[in-house]
Amino acid sequence: QKEVEQNSGPLSVPEGAIASLNCTYSDRVSQSFFWYRQYSGKSPELIMSIYSNGDKEDGRFTAQLNKASQYVSLLIRDSQPSDSATYLCAVNALTGGGNKLTFGTGTQLKVEL
Amino acid sequence: SQTIHQWPATLVQPVGSPLSLECTVEGTSNPNLYWYRQAAGRGLQLLFYSVGIGQISSEVPQNLSASRPQDRQFILSSKKLLLSDSGFYLCAWREPGRGTDTQYFGPGTRLTVL
């Protein structure tokens, strides 16, 4: 079983719509959760981190965390063509020691004009 | 502010040749450093991480090795490259002791082994 799972997509949304990206994780004791955006051919860049249950908003982005369901999501409001990228979910890995993150394989988002 | 550099940006190497990729971080002290590989169409695979000079932890047994000769320098090496070593190599850093696991990535090195 994969430790961090994401739908690979592509997820296509029209410009101006809300894009909803989902991620599930298997380690119940994980405490830190991250969303990274990766444009084609580029390195991942941090969008948001979330540590507590509930919603966290930053501009057009909202991260949602439900530890009981082991589920974290990213909502992008008023989607723009520039949001077209692969979105990586990452979870801190407590097993085996060390300060490590486990990444999902990413969801490709396409925002269409 | 902190900056992370990687070089070279792209590299084409024949099978069996050696490899040396370098990563340096500026603006921080004693960072945690990480090497990842991202194969085409696949996720990020953690290869090595380091919490200090000379301290290297290997995540995946393979023909790669890592070294940390200075506090803010992390090197990925191989004596003989395989075709399967092709991919996008990413270095990342984390500020220790900040109560956060956030990692920040360098620009990456795209390696093609022919």
PDB file of C-alpha atoms in Angstrom:
ATOM      1  CA  GLN A   1       0.000   0.000   0.000  1.00  0.00           C
ATOM      2  CA  LYS A   2       1.327   3.396  -0.991  1.00  0.00           C
ATOM      3  CA  GLU A   3       2.028   5.678   1.954  1.00  0.00           C
ATOM      4  CA  VAL A   4       0.737   8.821   0.225  1.00  0.00           C
ATOM      5  CA  GLU A   5      -1.818   8.458  -2.542  1.00  0.00           C
ATOM      6  CA  GLN A   6      -3.003  10.969  -5.117  1.00  0.00           C
ATOM      7  CA  ASN A   7      -5.071  10.639  -8.247  1.00  0.00           C
ATOM      8  CA  SER A   8      -2.644  11.177 -11.117  1.00  0.00           C
ATOM      9  CA  GLY A   9      -5.214  13.013 -13.244  1.00  0.00           C
ATOM     10  CA  PRO A  10      -5.188  14.967 -15.380  1.00  0.00           C
ATOM     11  CA  LEU A  11      -7.810  17.031 -13.614  1.00  0.00           C
ATOM     12  CA  SER A  12      -9.270  19.529 -16.052  1.00  0.00           C
ATOM     13  CA  VAL A  13     -11.164  22.592 -14.837  1.00  0.00           C
ATOM     14  CA  PRO A  14     -12.331  25.696 -16.689  1.00  0.00           C
ATOM     15  CA  GLU A  15     -10.741  29.021 -15.941  1.00  0.00           C
ATOM     16  CA  GLY A  16     -12.366  30.670 -12.921  1.00  0.00           C
ATOM     17  CA  ALA A  17     -13.596  27.405 -11.428  1.00  0.00           C
ATOM     18  CA  ILE A  18     -12.544  25.761  -8.162  1.00  0.00           C
ATOM     19  CA  ALA A  19      -9.990  22.973  -8.483  1.00  0.00           C
ATOM     20  CA  SER A  20     -10.063  20.321  -5.771  1.00  0.00           C
ATOM     21  CA  LEU A  21      -7.012  18.128  -5.257  1.00  0.00           C
ATOM     22  CA  ASN A  22      -7.062  15.222  -2.840  1.00  0.00           C
ATOM     23  CA  CYS A  23      -4.507  13.170  -0.958  1.00  0.00           C
ATOM     24  CA  THR A  24      -4.729  10.280   1.488  1.00  0.00           C
ATOM     25  CA  TYR A  25      -1.954   8.996   3.725  1.00  0.00           C
ATOM     26  CA  SER A  26      -1.429   5.799   5.662  1.00  0.00           C
ATOM     27  CA  ASP A  27       0.665   6.803   8.702  1.00  0.00           C
ATOM     28  CA  ARG A  28      -1.774   7.780  11.447  1.00  0.00           C
ATOM     29  CA  VAL A  29       0.869   9.578  13.506  1.00  0.00           C
ATOM     30  CA  SER A  30       1.913  11.997  10.743  1.00  0.00           C
ATOM     31  CA  GLN A  31       1.772  15.584  11.956  1.00  0.00           C
ATOM     32  CA  SER A  32       2.916  17.767   9.056  1.00  0.00           C
ATOM     33  CA  PHE A  33       1.351  18.027   5.619  1.00  0.00           C
ATOM     34  CA  PHE A  34       2.481  19.963   2.588  1.00  0.00           C
ATOM     35  CA  TRP A  35       1.365  20.878  -0.902  1.00  0.00           C
ATOM     36  CA  TYR A  36       3.974  21.593  -3.550  1.00  0.00           C
ATOM     37  CA  ARG A  37       3.438  22.803  -7.094  1.00  0.00           C
ATOM     38  CA  GLN A  38       5.711  21.547  -9.868  1.00  0.00           C
ATOM     39  CA  TYR A  39       5.694  23.047 -13.323  1.00  0.00           C
ATOM     40  CA  SER A  40       6.876  20.822 -16.151  1.00  0.00           C
ATOM     41  CA  GLY A  41      10.665  20.600 -16.125  1.00  0.00           C
ATOM     42  CA  LYS A  42      10.996  22.609 -12.921  1.00  0.00           C
ATOM     43  CA  SER A  43      11.568  21.762  -9.273  1.00  0.00           C
ATOM     44  CA  PRO A  44       8.740  21.630  -6.707  1.00  0.00           C
ATOM     45  CA  GLU A  45       7.849  24.844  -4.901  1.00  0.00           C
ATOM     46  CA  LEU A  46       6.012  24.994  -1.604  1.00  0.00           C
ATOM     47  CA  ILE A  47       2.443  26.274  -1.732  1.00  0.00           C
ATOM     48  CA  MET A  48       1.158  25.538   1.750  1.00  0.00           C
ATOM     49  CA  SER A  49       1.757  23.601   4.900  1.00  0.00           C
ATOM     50  CA  ILE A  50      -0.889  22.517   7.387  1.00  0.00           C
ATOM     51  CA  TYR A  51      -0.511  20.952  10.801  1.00  0.00           C
ATOM     52  CA  SER A  52      -3.950  21.102  12.475  1.00  0.00           C
ATOM     53  CA  ASN A  53      -7.335  19.728  11.562  1.00  0.00           C
ATOM     54  CA  GLY A  54      -9.525  22.121   9.621  1.00  0.00           C
ATOM     55  CA  ASP A  55      -8.933  24.684   6.924  1.00  0.00           C
ATOM     56  CA  LYS A  56      -6.003  26.978   6.253  1.00  0.00           C
ATOM     57  CA  GLU A  57      -6.363  29.718   3.679  1.00  0.00           C
ATOM     58  CA  ASP A  58      -3.680  31.604   1.793  1.00  0.00           C
ATOM     59  CA  GLY A  59      -4.938  33.780  -1.023  1.00  0.00           C
ATOM     60  CA  ARG A  60      -6.691  31.599  -3.587  1.00  0.00           C
ATOM     61  CA  PHE A  61      -5.452  28.419  -1.925  1.00  0.00           C
ATOM     62  CA  THR A  62      -7.123  26.534   0.927  1.00  0.00           C
ATOM     63  CA  ALA A  63      -5.670  23.425   2.500  1.00  0.00           C
ATOM     64  CA  GLN A  64      -7.988  21.121   4.405  1.00  0.00           C
ATOM     65  CA  LEU A  65      -6.849  18.466   6.855  1.00  0.00           C
ATOM     66  CA  ASN A  66      -8.837  15.648   8.438  1.00  0.00           C
ATOM     67  CA  LYS A  67      -6.544  13.488  10.533  1.00  0.00           C
ATOM     68  CA  ALA A  68      -9.315  11.090  11.550  1.00  0.00           C
ATOM     69  CA  SER A  69      -9.932  10.252   7.905  1.00  0.00           C
ATOM     70  CA  GLN A  70      -6.214  10.584   7.008  1.00  0.00           C
ATOM     71  CA  TYR A  71      -7.117  12.982   4.262  1.00  0.00           C
ATOM     72  CA  VAL A  72      -5.686  16.289   3.116  1.00  0.00           C
ATOM     73  CA  SER A  73      -6.913  18.396   0.234  1.00  0.00           C
ATOM     74  CA  LEU A  74      -6.054  21.567  -1.648  1.00  0.00           C
ATOM     75  CA  LEU A  75      -8.662  23.875  -3.099  1.00  0.00           C
ATOM     76  CA  ILE A  76      -7.706  26.459  -5.696  1.00  0.00           C
ATOM     77  CA  ARG A  77     -10.315  29.155  -6.182  1.00  0.00           C
ATOM     78  CA  ASP A  78     -10.651  31.194  -9.363  1.00  0.00           C
ATOM     79  CA  SER A  79      -8.330  28.809 -11.203  1.00  0.00           C
ATOM     80  CA  GLN A  80      -6.029  30.414 -13.752  1.00  0.00           C
ATOM     81  CA  PRO A  81      -4.151  28.885 -16.697  1.00  0.00           C
ATOM     82  CA  SER A  82      -0.957  29.619 -14.748  1.00  0.00           C
ATOM     83  CA  ASP A  83      -2.155  27.126 -12.120  1.00  0.00           C
ATOM     84  CA  SER A  84      -1.692  24.323 -14.653  1.00  0.00           C
ATOM     85  CA  ALA A  85       0.971  22.133 -13.076  1.00  0.00           C
ATOM     86  CA  THR A  86       1.461  18.936 -11.096  1.00  0.00           C
ATOM     87  CA  TYR A  87       0.576  19.228  -7.415  1.00  0.00           C
ATOM     88  CA  LEU A  88       2.484  17.063  -4.982  1.00  0.00           C
ATOM     89  CA  CYS A  89       1.197  16.126  -1.551  1.00  0.00           C
ATOM     90  CA  ALA A  90       3.833  15.408   1.101  1.00  0.00           C
ATOM     91  CA  VAL A  91       3.561  14.014   4.611  1.00  0.00           C
ATOM     92  CA  ASN A  92       6.225  13.860   7.291  1.00  0.00           C
ATOM     93  CA  ALA A  93       7.526  10.326   7.757  1.00  0.00           C
ATOM     94  CA  LEU A  94       7.966   9.388  11.378  1.00  0.00           C
ATOM     95  CA  THR A  95       8.899   5.744  10.862  1.00  0.00           C
ATOM     96  CA  GLY A  96      12.601   4.996  10.644  1.00  0.00           C
ATOM     97  CA  GLY A  97      13.610   8.259  12.268  1.00  0.00           C
ATOM     98  CA  GLY A  98      14.950  11.378  10.650  1.00  0.00           C
ATOM     99  CA  ASN A  99      13.164  14.447   9.379  1.00  0.00           C
ATOM    100  CA  LYS A 100      11.841  13.067   6.139  1.00  0.00           C
ATOM    101  CA  LEU A 101       8.891  13.682   3.883  1.00  0.00           C
ATOM    102  CA  THR A 102       7.021  11.096   1.853  1.00  0.00           C
ATOM    103  CA  PHE A 103       5.632  12.407  -1.424  1.00  0.00           C
ATOM    104  CA  GLY A 104       2.682  11.309  -3.474  1.00  0.00           C
ATOM    105  CA  THR A 105       3.136  10.881  -7.207  1.00  0.00           C
ATOM    106  CA  GLY A 106       1.225  14.090  -7.870  1.00  0.00           C
ATOM    107  CA  THR A 107      -1.970  15.197  -9.571  1.00  0.00           C
ATOM    108  CA  GLN A 108      -1.722  16.981 -12.901  1.00  0.00           C
ATOM    109  CA  LEU A 109      -4.033  19.983 -13.081  1.00  0.00           C
ATOM    110  CA  LYS A 110      -5.038  21.576 -16.372  1.00  0.00           C
ATOM    111  CA  VAL A 111      -6.897  24.874 -16.304  1.00  0.00           C
ATOM    112  CA  GLU A 112      -8.599  25.446 -19.629  1.00  0.00           C
ATOM    113  CA  LEU A 113      -9.532  28.771 -21.185  1.00  0.00           C
TER     114      LEU A 113
ATOM    115  CA  SER B   1      17.339  34.837   2.830  1.00  0.00           C
ATOM    116  CA  GLN B   2      18.256  31.280   2.011  1.00  0.00           C
ATOM    117  CA  THR B   3      19.282  30.161  -1.464  1.00  0.00           C
ATOM    118  CA  ILE B   4      20.001  26.702  -2.786  1.00  0.00           C
ATOM    119  CA  HIS B   5      22.117  26.041  -5.863  1.00  0.00           C
ATOM    120  CA  GLN B   6      22.605  22.933  -7.939  1.00  0.00           C
ATOM    121  CA  TRP B   7      24.918  22.249 -10.819  1.00  0.00           C
ATOM    122  CA  PRO B   8      25.110  21.325 -13.498  1.00  0.00           C
ATOM    123  CA  ALA B   9      21.569  22.067 -14.676  1.00  0.00           C
ATOM    124  CA  THR B  10      21.669  19.366 -17.338  1.00  0.00           C
ATOM    125  CA  LEU B  11      24.031  16.497 -17.985  1.00  0.00           C
ATOM    126  CA  VAL B  12      24.304  13.797 -20.628  1.00  0.00           C
ATOM    127  CA  GLN B  13      26.600  10.932 -19.698  1.00  0.00           C
ATOM    128  CA  PRO B  14      27.428   7.546 -21.229  1.00  0.00           C
ATOM    129  CA  VAL B  15      26.717   4.326 -19.376  1.00  0.00           C
ATOM    130  CA  GLY B  16      29.605   3.388 -17.121  1.00  0.00           C
ATOM    131  CA  SER B  17      30.906   6.926 -16.683  1.00  0.00           C
ATOM    132  CA  PRO B  18      31.288   8.595 -13.268  1.00  0.00           C
ATOM    133  CA  LEU B  19      28.953  11.220 -11.858  1.00  0.00           C
ATOM    134  CA  SER B  20      29.289  14.158  -9.516  1.00  0.00           C
ATOM    135  CA  LEU B  21      26.399  16.498  -8.754  1.00  0.00           C
ATOM    136  CA  GLU B  22      26.795  19.357  -6.336  1.00  0.00           C
ATOM    137  CA  CYS B  23      24.375  21.218  -4.122  1.00  0.00           C
ATOM    138  CA  THR B  24      25.133  24.235  -1.942  1.00  0.00           C
ATOM    139  CA  VAL B  25      22.939  26.224   0.394  1.00  0.00           C
ATOM    140  CA  GLU B  26      23.437  29.849   1.407  1.00  0.00           C
ATOM    141  CA  GLY B  27      21.976  31.842   4.269  1.00  0.00           C
ATOM    142  CA  THR B  28      21.579  29.089   6.836  1.00  0.00           C
ATOM    143  CA  SER B  29      23.736  26.991   9.138  1.00  0.00           C
ATOM    144  CA  ASN B  30      23.689  23.245   9.744  1.00  0.00           C
ATOM    145  CA  PRO B  31      20.739  22.559   7.452  1.00  0.00           C
ATOM    146  CA  ASN B  32      19.318  19.104   6.907  1.00  0.00           C
ATOM    147  CA  LEU B  33      20.093  18.217   3.287  1.00  0.00           C
ATOM    148  CA  TYR B  34      18.368  15.752   0.980  1.00  0.00           C
ATOM    149  CA  TRP B  35      18.904  14.186  -2.434  1.00  0.00           C
ATOM    150  CA  TYR B  36      15.853  13.036  -4.390  1.00  0.00           C
ATOM    151  CA  ARG B  37      15.451  11.491  -7.811  1.00  0.00           C
ATOM    152  CA  GLN B  38      12.380  11.915  -9.955  1.00  0.00           C
ATOM    153  CA  ALA B  39      12.206   9.493 -12.864  1.00  0.00           C
ATOM    154  CA  ALA B  40      10.050  10.413 -15.855  1.00  0.00           C
ATOM    155  CA  GLY B  41       6.377  10.279 -14.890  1.00  0.00           C
ATOM    156  CA  ARG B  42       7.114   9.109 -11.378  1.00  0.00           C
ATOM    157  CA  GLY B  43       7.182  10.519  -7.881  1.00  0.00           C
ATOM    158  CA  LEU B  44      10.041  11.819  -5.779  1.00  0.00           C
ATOM    159  CA  GLN B  45      12.293   9.106  -4.425  1.00  0.00           C
ATOM    160  CA  LEU B  46      14.454  10.031  -1.433  1.00  0.00           C
ATOM    161  CA  LEU B  47      18.005   8.817  -2.029  1.00  0.00           C
ATOM    162  CA  PHE B  48      20.086  10.265   0.811  1.00  0.00           C
ATOM    163  CA  TYR B  49      19.761  12.730   3.640  1.00  0.00           C
ATOM    164  CA  SER B  50      22.236  14.366   5.981  1.00  0.00           C
ATOM    165  CA  VAL B  51      21.854  16.078   9.338  1.00  0.00           C
ATOM    166  CA  GLY B  52      25.461  17.264   9.539  1.00  0.00           C
ATOM    167  CA  ILE B  53      28.970  17.181   8.093  1.00  0.00           C
ATOM    168  CA  GLY B  54      29.998  13.634   7.293  1.00  0.00           C
ATOM    169  CA  GLN B  55      26.621  12.222   8.378  1.00  0.00           C
ATOM    170  CA  ILE B  56      24.852  10.460   5.514  1.00  0.00           C
ATOM    171  CA  SER B  57      21.799   8.215   5.629  1.00  0.00           C
ATOM    172  CA  SER B  58      21.007   6.084   2.597  1.00  0.00           C
ATOM    173  CA  GLU B  59      17.408   5.328   1.781  1.00  0.00           C
ATOM    174  CA  VAL B  60      17.742   3.104  -1.259  1.00  0.00           C
ATOM    175  CA  PRO B  61      20.590   0.652  -2.001  1.00  0.00           C
ATOM    176  CA  GLN B  62      22.015   1.476  -5.417  1.00  0.00           C
ATOM    177  CA  ASN B  63      25.178   2.476  -7.201  1.00  0.00           C
ATOM    178  CA  LEU B  64      24.984   6.073  -5.945  1.00  0.00           C
ATOM    179  CA  SER B  65      26.706   7.605  -2.938  1.00  0.00           C
ATOM    180  CA  ALA B  66      26.545  10.946  -1.173  1.00  0.00           C
ATOM    181  CA  SER B  67      28.965  13.046   0.809  1.00  0.00           C
ATOM    182  CA  ARG B  68      28.787  16.208   2.871  1.00  0.00           C
ATOM    183  CA  PRO B  69      32.305  17.625   3.063  1.00  0.00           C
ATOM    184  CA  GLN B  70      31.180  21.046   4.322  1.00  0.00           C
ATOM    185  CA  ASP B  71      28.213  22.287   6.328  1.00  0.00           C
ATOM    186  CA  ARG B  72      26.338  23.662   3.326  1.00  0.00           C
ATOM    187  CA  GLN B  73      27.614  21.375   0.581  1.00  0.00           C
ATOM    188  CA  PHE B  74      26.064  18.078  -0.465  1.00  0.00           C
ATOM    189  CA  ILE B  75      27.467  15.938  -3.271  1.00  0.00           C
ATOM    190  CA  LEU B  76      25.902  13.013  -5.117  1.00  0.00           C
ATOM    191  CA  SER B  77      28.287  10.638  -6.858  1.00  0.00           C
ATOM    192  CA  SER B  78      28.506   7.453  -8.820  1.00  0.00           C
ATOM    193  CA  LYS B  79      31.504   5.484 -10.047  1.00  0.00           C
ATOM    194  CA  LYS B  80      29.636   3.881 -12.960  1.00  0.00           C
ATOM    195  CA  LEU B  81      26.321   5.157 -14.237  1.00  0.00           C
ATOM    196  CA  LEU B  82      23.503   2.856 -15.318  1.00  0.00           C
ATOM    197  CA  LEU B  83      20.738   3.619 -17.807  1.00  0.00           C
ATOM    198  CA  SER B  84      18.294   3.498 -14.899  1.00  0.00           C
ATOM    199  CA  ASP B  85      20.102   6.423 -13.251  1.00  0.00           C
ATOM    200  CA  SER B  86      18.528   8.826 -15.728  1.00  0.00           C
ATOM    201  CA  GLY B  87      16.175  11.296 -14.084  1.00  0.00           C
ATOM    202  CA  PHE B  88      15.714  14.665 -12.459  1.00  0.00           C
ATOM    203  CA  TYR B  89      17.906  15.003  -9.379  1.00  0.00           C
ATOM    204  CA  LEU B  90      16.729  17.395  -6.733  1.00  0.00           C
ATOM    205  CA  CYS B  91      18.534  18.685  -3.674  1.00  0.00           C
ATOM    206  CA  ALA B  92      16.470  20.037  -0.801  1.00  0.00           C
ATOM    207  CA  TRP B  93      17.198  21.665   2.547  1.00  0.00           C
ATOM    208  CA  ARG B  94      15.376  22.002   5.822  1.00  0.00           C
ATOM    209  CA  GLU B  95      16.006  24.348   8.708  1.00  0.00           C
ATOM    210  CA  PRO B  96      16.668  22.199  11.774  1.00  0.00           C
ATOM    211  CA  GLY B  97      15.071  22.940  15.125  1.00  0.00           C
ATOM    212  CA  ARG B  98      12.340  25.214  13.752  1.00  0.00           C
ATOM    213  CA  GLY B  99       9.535  22.806  14.612  1.00  0.00           C
ATOM    214  CA  THR B 100       8.730  22.371  10.948  1.00  0.00           C
ATOM    215  CA  ASP B 101       9.480  19.694   8.404  1.00  0.00           C
ATOM    216  CA  THR B 102       9.253  22.050   5.433  1.00  0.00           C
ATOM    217  CA  GLN B 103      11.777  21.268   2.735  1.00  0.00           C
ATOM    218  CA  TYR B 104      12.840  23.682   0.012  1.00  0.00           C
ATOM    219  CA  PHE B 105      14.104  22.454  -3.306  1.00  0.00           C
ATOM    220  CA  GLY B 106      16.931  23.541  -5.546  1.00  0.00           C
ATOM    221  CA  PRO B 107      16.477  23.980  -9.306  1.00  0.00           C
ATOM    222  CA  GLY B 108      17.502  20.394 -10.040  1.00  0.00           C
ATOM    223  CA  THR B 109      19.854  18.572 -12.409  1.00  0.00           C
ATOM    224  CA  ARG B 110      18.420  16.686 -15.361  1.00  0.00           C
ATOM    225  CA  LEU B 111      20.607  13.641 -16.027  1.00  0.00           C
ATOM    226  CA  THR B 112      20.368  11.552 -19.166  1.00  0.00           C
ATOM    227  CA  VAL B 113      22.405   8.364 -19.321  1.00  0.00           C
ATOM    228  CA  LEU B 114      22.882   7.004 -22.835  1.00  0.00           C
TER     229      LEU B 114
END
